[in-house]
Coordinates of C-alpha atoms in Angstrom, one line a residue:
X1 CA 78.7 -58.1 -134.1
X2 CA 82.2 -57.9 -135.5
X3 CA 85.0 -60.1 -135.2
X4 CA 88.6 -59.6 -135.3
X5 CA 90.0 -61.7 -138.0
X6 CA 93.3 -62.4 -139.4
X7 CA 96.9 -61.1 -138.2
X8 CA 94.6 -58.4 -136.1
X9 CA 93.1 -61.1 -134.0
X10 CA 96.1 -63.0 -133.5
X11 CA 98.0 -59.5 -132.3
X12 CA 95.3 -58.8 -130.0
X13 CA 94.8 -62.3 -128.6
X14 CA 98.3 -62.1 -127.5
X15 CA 98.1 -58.6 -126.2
X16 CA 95.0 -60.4 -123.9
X17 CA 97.0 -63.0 -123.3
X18 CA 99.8 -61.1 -121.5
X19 CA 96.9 -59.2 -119.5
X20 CA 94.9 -62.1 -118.6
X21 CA 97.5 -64.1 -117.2
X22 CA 96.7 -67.9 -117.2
X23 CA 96.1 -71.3 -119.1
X24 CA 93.4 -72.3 -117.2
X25 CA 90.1 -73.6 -119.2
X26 CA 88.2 -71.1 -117.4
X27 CA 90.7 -68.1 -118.3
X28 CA 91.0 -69.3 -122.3
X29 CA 87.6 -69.4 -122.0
X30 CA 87.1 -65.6 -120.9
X31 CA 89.7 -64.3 -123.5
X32 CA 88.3 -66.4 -126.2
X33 CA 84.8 -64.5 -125.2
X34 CA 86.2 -61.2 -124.9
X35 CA 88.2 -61.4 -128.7
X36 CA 84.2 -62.3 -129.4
X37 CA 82.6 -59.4 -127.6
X38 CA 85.1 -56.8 -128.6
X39 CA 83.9 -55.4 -131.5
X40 CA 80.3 -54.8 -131.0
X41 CA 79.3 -51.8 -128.9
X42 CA 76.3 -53.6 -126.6
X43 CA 76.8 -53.0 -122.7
X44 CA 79.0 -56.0 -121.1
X45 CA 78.2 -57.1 -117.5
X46 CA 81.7 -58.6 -115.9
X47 CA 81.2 -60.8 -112.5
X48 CA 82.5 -62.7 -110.0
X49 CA 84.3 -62.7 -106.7
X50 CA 86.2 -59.3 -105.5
X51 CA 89.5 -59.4 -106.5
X52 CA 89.3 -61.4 -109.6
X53 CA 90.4 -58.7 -111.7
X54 CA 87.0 -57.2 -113.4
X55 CA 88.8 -53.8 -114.0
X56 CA 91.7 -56.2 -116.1
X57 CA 88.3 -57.9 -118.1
X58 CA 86.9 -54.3 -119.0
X59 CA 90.6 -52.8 -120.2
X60 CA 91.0 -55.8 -121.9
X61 CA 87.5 -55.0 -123.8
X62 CA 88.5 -51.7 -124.5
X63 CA 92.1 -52.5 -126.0
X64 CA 90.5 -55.3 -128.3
X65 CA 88.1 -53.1 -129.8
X66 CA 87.9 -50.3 -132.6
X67 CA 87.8 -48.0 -129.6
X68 CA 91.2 -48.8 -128.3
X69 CA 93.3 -45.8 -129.6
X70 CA 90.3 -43.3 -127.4
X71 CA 89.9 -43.0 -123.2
X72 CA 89.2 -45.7 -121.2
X73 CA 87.6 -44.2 -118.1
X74 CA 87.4 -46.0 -115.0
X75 CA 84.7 -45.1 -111.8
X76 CA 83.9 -46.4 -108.8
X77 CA 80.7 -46.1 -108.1
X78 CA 80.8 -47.5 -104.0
X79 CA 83.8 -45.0 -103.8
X80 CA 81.9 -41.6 -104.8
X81 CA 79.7 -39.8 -102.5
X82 CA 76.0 -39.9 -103.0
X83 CA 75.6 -36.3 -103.5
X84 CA 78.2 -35.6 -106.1
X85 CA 77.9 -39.3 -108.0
X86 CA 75.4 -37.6 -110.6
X87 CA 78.4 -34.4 -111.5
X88 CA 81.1 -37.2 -111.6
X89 CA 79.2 -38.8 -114.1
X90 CA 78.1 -36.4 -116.2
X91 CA 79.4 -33.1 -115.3
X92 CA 78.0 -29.8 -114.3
X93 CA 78.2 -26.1 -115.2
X94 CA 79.5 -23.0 -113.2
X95 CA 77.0 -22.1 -110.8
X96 CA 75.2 -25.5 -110.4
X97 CA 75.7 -25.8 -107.0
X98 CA 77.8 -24.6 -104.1
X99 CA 81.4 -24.9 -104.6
X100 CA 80.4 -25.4 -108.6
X101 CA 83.2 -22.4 -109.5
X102 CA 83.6 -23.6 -113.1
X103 CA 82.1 -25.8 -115.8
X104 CA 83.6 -29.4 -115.2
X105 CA 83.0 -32.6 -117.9
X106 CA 81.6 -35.5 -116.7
X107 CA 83.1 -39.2 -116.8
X108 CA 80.9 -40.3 -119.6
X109 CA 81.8 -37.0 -121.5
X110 CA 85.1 -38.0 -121.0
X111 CA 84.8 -41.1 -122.5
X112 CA 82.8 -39.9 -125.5
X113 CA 84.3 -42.2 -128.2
X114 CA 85.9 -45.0 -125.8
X115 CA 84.9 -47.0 -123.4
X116 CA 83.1 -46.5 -119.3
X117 CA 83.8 -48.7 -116.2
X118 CA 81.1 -48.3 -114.1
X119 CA 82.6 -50.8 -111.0
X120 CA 80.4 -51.8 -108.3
X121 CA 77.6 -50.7 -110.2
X122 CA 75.3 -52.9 -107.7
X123 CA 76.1 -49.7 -105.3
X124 CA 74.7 -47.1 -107.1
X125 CA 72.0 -45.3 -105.5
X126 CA 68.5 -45.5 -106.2
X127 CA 67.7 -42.0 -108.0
X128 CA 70.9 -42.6 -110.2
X129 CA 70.1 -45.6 -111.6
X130 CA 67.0 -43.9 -113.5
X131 CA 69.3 -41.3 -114.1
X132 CA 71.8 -43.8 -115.7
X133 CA 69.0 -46.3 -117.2
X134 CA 67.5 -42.8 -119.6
X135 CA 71.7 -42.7 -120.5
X136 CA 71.6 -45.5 -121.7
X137 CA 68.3 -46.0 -124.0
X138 CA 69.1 -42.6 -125.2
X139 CA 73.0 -42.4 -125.5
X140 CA 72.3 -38.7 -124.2
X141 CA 73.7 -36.8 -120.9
X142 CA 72.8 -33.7 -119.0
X143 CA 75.2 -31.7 -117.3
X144 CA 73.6 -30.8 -113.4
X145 CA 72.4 -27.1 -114.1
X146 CA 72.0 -27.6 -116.9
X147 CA 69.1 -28.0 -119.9
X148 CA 70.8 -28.8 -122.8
X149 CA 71.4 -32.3 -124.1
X150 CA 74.5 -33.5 -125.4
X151 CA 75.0 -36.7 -127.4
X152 CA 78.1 -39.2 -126.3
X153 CA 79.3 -42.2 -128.3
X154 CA 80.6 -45.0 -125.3
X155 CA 81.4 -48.7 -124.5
X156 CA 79.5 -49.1 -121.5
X157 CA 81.1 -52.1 -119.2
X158 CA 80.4 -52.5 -115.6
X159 CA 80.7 -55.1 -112.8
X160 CA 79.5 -55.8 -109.5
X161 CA 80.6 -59.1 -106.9
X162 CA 77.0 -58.8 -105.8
X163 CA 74.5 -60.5 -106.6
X164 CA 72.3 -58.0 -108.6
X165 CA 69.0 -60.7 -109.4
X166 CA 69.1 -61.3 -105.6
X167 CA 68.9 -57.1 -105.7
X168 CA 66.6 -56.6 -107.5
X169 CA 64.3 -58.9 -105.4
X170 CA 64.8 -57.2 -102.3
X171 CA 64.0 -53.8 -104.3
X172 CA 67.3 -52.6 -104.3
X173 CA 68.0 -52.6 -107.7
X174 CA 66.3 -51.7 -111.0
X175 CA 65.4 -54.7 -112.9
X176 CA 64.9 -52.7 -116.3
X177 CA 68.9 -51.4 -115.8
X178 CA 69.8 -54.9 -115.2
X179 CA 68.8 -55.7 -118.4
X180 CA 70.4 -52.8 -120.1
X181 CA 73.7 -53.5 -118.3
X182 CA 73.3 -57.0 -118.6
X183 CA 73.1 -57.5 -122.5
X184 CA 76.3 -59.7 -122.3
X185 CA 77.3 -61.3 -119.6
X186 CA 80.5 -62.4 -118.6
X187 CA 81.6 -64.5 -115.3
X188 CA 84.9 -64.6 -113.6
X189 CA 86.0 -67.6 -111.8
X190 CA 87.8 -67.5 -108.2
X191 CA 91.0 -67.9 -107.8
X192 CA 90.7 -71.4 -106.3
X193 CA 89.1 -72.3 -109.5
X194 CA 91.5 -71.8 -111.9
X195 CA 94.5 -73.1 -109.6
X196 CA 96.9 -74.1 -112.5
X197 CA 97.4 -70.5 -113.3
X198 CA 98.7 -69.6 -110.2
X199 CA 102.6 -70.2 -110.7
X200 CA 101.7 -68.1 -114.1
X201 CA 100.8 -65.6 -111.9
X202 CA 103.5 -65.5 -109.2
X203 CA 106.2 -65.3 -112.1
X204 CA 104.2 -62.5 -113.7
X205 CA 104.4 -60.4 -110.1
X206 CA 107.5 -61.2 -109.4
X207 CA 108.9 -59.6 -113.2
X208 CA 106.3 -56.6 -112.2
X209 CA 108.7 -56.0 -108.9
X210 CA 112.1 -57.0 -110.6
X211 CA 112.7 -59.2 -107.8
X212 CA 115.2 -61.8 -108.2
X213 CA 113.8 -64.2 -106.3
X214 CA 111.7 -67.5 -106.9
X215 CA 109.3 -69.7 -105.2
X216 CA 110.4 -73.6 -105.0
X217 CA 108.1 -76.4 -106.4
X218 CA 106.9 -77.2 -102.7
X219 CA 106.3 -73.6 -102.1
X220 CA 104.6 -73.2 -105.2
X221 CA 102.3 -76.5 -104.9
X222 CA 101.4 -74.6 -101.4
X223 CA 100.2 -71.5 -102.6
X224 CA 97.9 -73.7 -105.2
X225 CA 96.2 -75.6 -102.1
X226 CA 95.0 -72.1 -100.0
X227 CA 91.6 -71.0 -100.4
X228 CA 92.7 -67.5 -101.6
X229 CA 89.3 -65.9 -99.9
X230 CA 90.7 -62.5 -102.0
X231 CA 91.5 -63.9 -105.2
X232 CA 94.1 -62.3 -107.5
X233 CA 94.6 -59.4 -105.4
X234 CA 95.6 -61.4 -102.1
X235 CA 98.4 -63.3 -104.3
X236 CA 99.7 -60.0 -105.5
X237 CA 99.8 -58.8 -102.1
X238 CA 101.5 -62.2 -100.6
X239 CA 104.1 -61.8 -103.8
X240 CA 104.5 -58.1 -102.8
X241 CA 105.6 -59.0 -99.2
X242 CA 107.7 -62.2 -100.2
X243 CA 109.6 -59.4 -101.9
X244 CA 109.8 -56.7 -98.9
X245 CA 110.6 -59.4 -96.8
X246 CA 113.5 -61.5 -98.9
X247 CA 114.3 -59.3 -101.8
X248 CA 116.1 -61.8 -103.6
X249 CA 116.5 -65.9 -103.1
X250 CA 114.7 -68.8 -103.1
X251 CA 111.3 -69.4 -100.9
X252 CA 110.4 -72.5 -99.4
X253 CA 107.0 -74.0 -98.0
X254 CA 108.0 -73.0 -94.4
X255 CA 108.5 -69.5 -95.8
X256 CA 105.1 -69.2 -97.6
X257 CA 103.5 -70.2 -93.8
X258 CA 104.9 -66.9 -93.3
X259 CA 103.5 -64.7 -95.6
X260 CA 99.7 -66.1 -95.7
X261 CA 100.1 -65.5 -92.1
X262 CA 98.9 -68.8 -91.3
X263 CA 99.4 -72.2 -90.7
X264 CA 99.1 -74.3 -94.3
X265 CA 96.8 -77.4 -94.0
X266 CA 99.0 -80.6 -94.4
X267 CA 96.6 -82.6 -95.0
X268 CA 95.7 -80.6 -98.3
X269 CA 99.6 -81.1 -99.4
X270 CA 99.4 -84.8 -100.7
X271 CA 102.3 -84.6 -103.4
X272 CA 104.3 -82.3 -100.8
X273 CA 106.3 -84.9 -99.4
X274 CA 108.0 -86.5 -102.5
X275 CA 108.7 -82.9 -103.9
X276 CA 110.5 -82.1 -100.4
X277 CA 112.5 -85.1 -100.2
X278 CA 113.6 -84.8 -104.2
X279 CA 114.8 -81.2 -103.4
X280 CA 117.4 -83.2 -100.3
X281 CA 118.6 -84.9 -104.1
X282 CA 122.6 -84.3 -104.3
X283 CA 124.7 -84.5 -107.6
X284 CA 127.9 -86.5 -107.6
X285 CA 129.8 -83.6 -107.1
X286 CA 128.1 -82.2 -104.2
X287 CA 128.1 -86.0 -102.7
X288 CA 132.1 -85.8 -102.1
X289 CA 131.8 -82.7 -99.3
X290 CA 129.4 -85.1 -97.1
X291 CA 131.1 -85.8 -94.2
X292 CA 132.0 -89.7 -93.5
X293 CA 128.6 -91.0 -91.5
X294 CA 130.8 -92.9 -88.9
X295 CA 132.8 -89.5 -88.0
X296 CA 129.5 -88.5 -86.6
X297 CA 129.5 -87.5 -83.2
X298 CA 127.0 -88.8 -80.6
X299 CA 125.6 -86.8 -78.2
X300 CA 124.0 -87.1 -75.1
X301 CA 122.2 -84.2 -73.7
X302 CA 121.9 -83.1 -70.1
X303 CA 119.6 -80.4 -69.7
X304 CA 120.7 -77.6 -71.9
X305 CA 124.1 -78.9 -72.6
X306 CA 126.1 -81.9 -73.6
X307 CA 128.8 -84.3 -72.0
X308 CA 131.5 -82.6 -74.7
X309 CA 134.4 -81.2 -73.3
X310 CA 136.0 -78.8 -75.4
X311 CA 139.3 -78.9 -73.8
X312 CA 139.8 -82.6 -75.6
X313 CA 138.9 -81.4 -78.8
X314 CA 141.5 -79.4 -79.1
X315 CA 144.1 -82.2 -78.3
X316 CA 147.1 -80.7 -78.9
X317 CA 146.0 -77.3 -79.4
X318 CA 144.7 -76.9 -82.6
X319 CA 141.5 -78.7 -84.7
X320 CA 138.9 -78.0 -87.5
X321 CA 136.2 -76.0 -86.2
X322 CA 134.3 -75.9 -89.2
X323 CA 134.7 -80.2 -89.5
X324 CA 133.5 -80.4 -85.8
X325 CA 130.5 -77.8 -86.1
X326 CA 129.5 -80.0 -88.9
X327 CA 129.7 -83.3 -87.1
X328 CA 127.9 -81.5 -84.5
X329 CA 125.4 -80.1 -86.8
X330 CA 124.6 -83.3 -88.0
X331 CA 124.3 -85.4 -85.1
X332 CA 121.7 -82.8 -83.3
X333 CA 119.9 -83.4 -87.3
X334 CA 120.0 -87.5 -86.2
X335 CA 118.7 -86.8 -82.7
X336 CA 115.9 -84.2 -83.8
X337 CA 113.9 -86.3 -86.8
X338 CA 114.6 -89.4 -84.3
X339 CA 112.9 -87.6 -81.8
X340 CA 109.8 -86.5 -84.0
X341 CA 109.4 -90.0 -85.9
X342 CA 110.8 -88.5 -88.8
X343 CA 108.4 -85.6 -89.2
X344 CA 110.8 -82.5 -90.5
X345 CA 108.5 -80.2 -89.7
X346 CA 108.6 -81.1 -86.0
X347 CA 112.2 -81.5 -86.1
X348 CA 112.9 -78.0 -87.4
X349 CA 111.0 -76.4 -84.3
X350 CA 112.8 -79.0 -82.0
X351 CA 115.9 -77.2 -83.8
X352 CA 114.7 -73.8 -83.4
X353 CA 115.0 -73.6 -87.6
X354 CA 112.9 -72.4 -90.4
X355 CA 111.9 -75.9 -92.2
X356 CA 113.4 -75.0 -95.4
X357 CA 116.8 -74.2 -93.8
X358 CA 117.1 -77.7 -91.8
X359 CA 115.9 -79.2 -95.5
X360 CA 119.1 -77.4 -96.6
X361 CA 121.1 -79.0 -94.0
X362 CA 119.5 -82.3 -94.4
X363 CA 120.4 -81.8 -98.2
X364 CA 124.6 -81.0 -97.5
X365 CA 124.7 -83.2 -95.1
X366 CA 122.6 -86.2 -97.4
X367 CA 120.5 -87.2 -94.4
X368 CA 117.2 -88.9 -95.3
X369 CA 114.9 -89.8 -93.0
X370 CA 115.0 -92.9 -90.9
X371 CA 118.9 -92.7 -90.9
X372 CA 120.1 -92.7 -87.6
X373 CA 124.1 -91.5 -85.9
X374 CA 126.5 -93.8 -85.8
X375 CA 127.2 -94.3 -82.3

């Protein structure tokens, strides 16, 4: 088996490196594996989860290896019909069967030279995995109507998030291919697994979009504690609709509730609530605009409205708006965490406000919890 040495390793390690985004143990482990598996030309057998990014694992085979500057040909084999897997794979000639109008090349013909991607190969039906099994002891194909042998020089790679031993004990898949397939294995971990890599991973989705927008540190910390049941391919999704949704701007925790399309578990937020009350933090500057605490005005409510008559504040016919929406704002800020014992979540829906915007407010304003109006 060779191994890259030198400035050559050390380019292609970084190449991985921008591909395989993460610096997770389990993800330095993988690339570390793959710079070791790149040069020799035995079959590679990439697992884990759906959605961990197998296809990423096998590209990143192919670029690291001597086969790099030839195809890299990708196939689904769950997404091809039964009855035309065998010509997708290794071609046919004029005539072979109906609809057959000219010679077509195969995938593996196709690849002659570089590298195959057999995905979902725990699919693949019975008859063609003798078919595929002969390919590979022999490095030979056979066009369908055809009797003549060619010979093709390819990387095979292929994955599965099956379980193929469990497969092949239930008889529905070859043990003998297995083996072939399975020469070198390498495992993907979940998502959930490698959890440090996810703010990598937002940042590296969010340059793919050009968004100018950003997650916050609470926002971030809650997108480490979900389960991520689809992996890498969910939080490119949940990135991809954070930027349909807000195009540019910051996203807060009660924002990312939004996008999972769920509820986040508080209890699995422990370090959430010193994050959210450093972000109400003010510099000296800011400090100056917060309204004198005493100016507040107290309010007591009647139904759906309050005993404020806005005849007096006007006096003699003229007054700050903006100074009295702000006294107002805050007082109804008082009144709402005193209400939910302090809990800003509950105060925002007493407010009717997204949680990160009353955080905002709480932040101008400098209002931490267990401060009360002055009456």
């Amino acid at each position: 088996m060779t191994v890259a040495t030198g400035a050559a390793a050390g380019g292609a390690l970084a190449e991985l490196e921008t591909l395989l985004i993460g610096r997770s143990e389990a993800i330095v482990r993988v690339r570390n594996l793959i710079m070791r598996l790149a040069g020799s030309q035995a079959s590679v057998l990439v697992t884990g989860p759906s959605g961990t990014g197998k296809e990423v694992v096998a590209r990143c085979l192919h670029l690291a290896s001597p086969r790099r500057n030839n195809e890299f040909v990708a196939v689904n084999c769950g997404a091809i019909p039964r009855e035309l897997i065998e010509s997708e794979l290794f071609g046919h000639e004029k005539g072979a069967f109906t609809g057959a109008l000219q010679s077509r090349k195969g995938r593996f013909e196709a690849a002659d030279g570089g590298t195959i991607f057999l995905d979902e190969i725990g699919d693949m039906p019975a008859d063609m995995q003798v078919k595929l099994l002969r390919v590979l002891e022999e490095r030979k194909i056979e066009r369908v109507g055809s009797n003549r042998t060619m010979a093709v020089d390819v990387r095979v790679v292929s994955a599965t998030h099956r379980d193929l031993e469990q497969a092949i004990a239930e008889g529905r898949f070859r043990e003998d291919l297995f083996y072939r397939l399975n020469i070198f294995p390498l495992h993907l971990p979940a998502l959930a697994d490698r959890r440090e890599d996810i703010p990598m991973l937002v940042a590296h989705f969010l340059k793919q979009a050009g968004a100018k927008l950003r997650f916050d540190a609470p926002a971030l910390r809650a997108l480490c504690q979900h389960g991520w049941p689809g992996n890498i391919r969910e939080l490119r999704n949940v990135v991809e609709r954070a930027v349909v949704l807000f195009g540019e701007g910051e996203i807060g925790v009660g924002d990312v509730e939004l996008l999972l399309g769920a509820a986040l578990d508080r209890r699995a937020l422990p370090n959430e609530d010193a994050a959210l009350w450093e972000a109400t933090t003010v510099s000296e500057e800011e400090a100056d605009t917060r309204l004198p605490e005493a100016a507040v005005v107290p309010l007591r409510p009647y139904g759906n409205s309050f005993d404020m008559d806005p005849r007096a504040l006007l006096g003699a016919g003229s007054c700050d708006m903006r100074a009295l929406v702000a006294k107002l704002e805050q007082s109804l800020i008082h009144a709402a965490l005193e209400q939910s014992g302090d809990i800003v979540a509950d105060a925002a829906r007493v407010l009717g406000l997204q949680r990160t915007s009353l955080i905002e407010k709480m932040r101008k304003y400098q209002i931490g919890r267990g401060e009360r109006a002055v009456a």
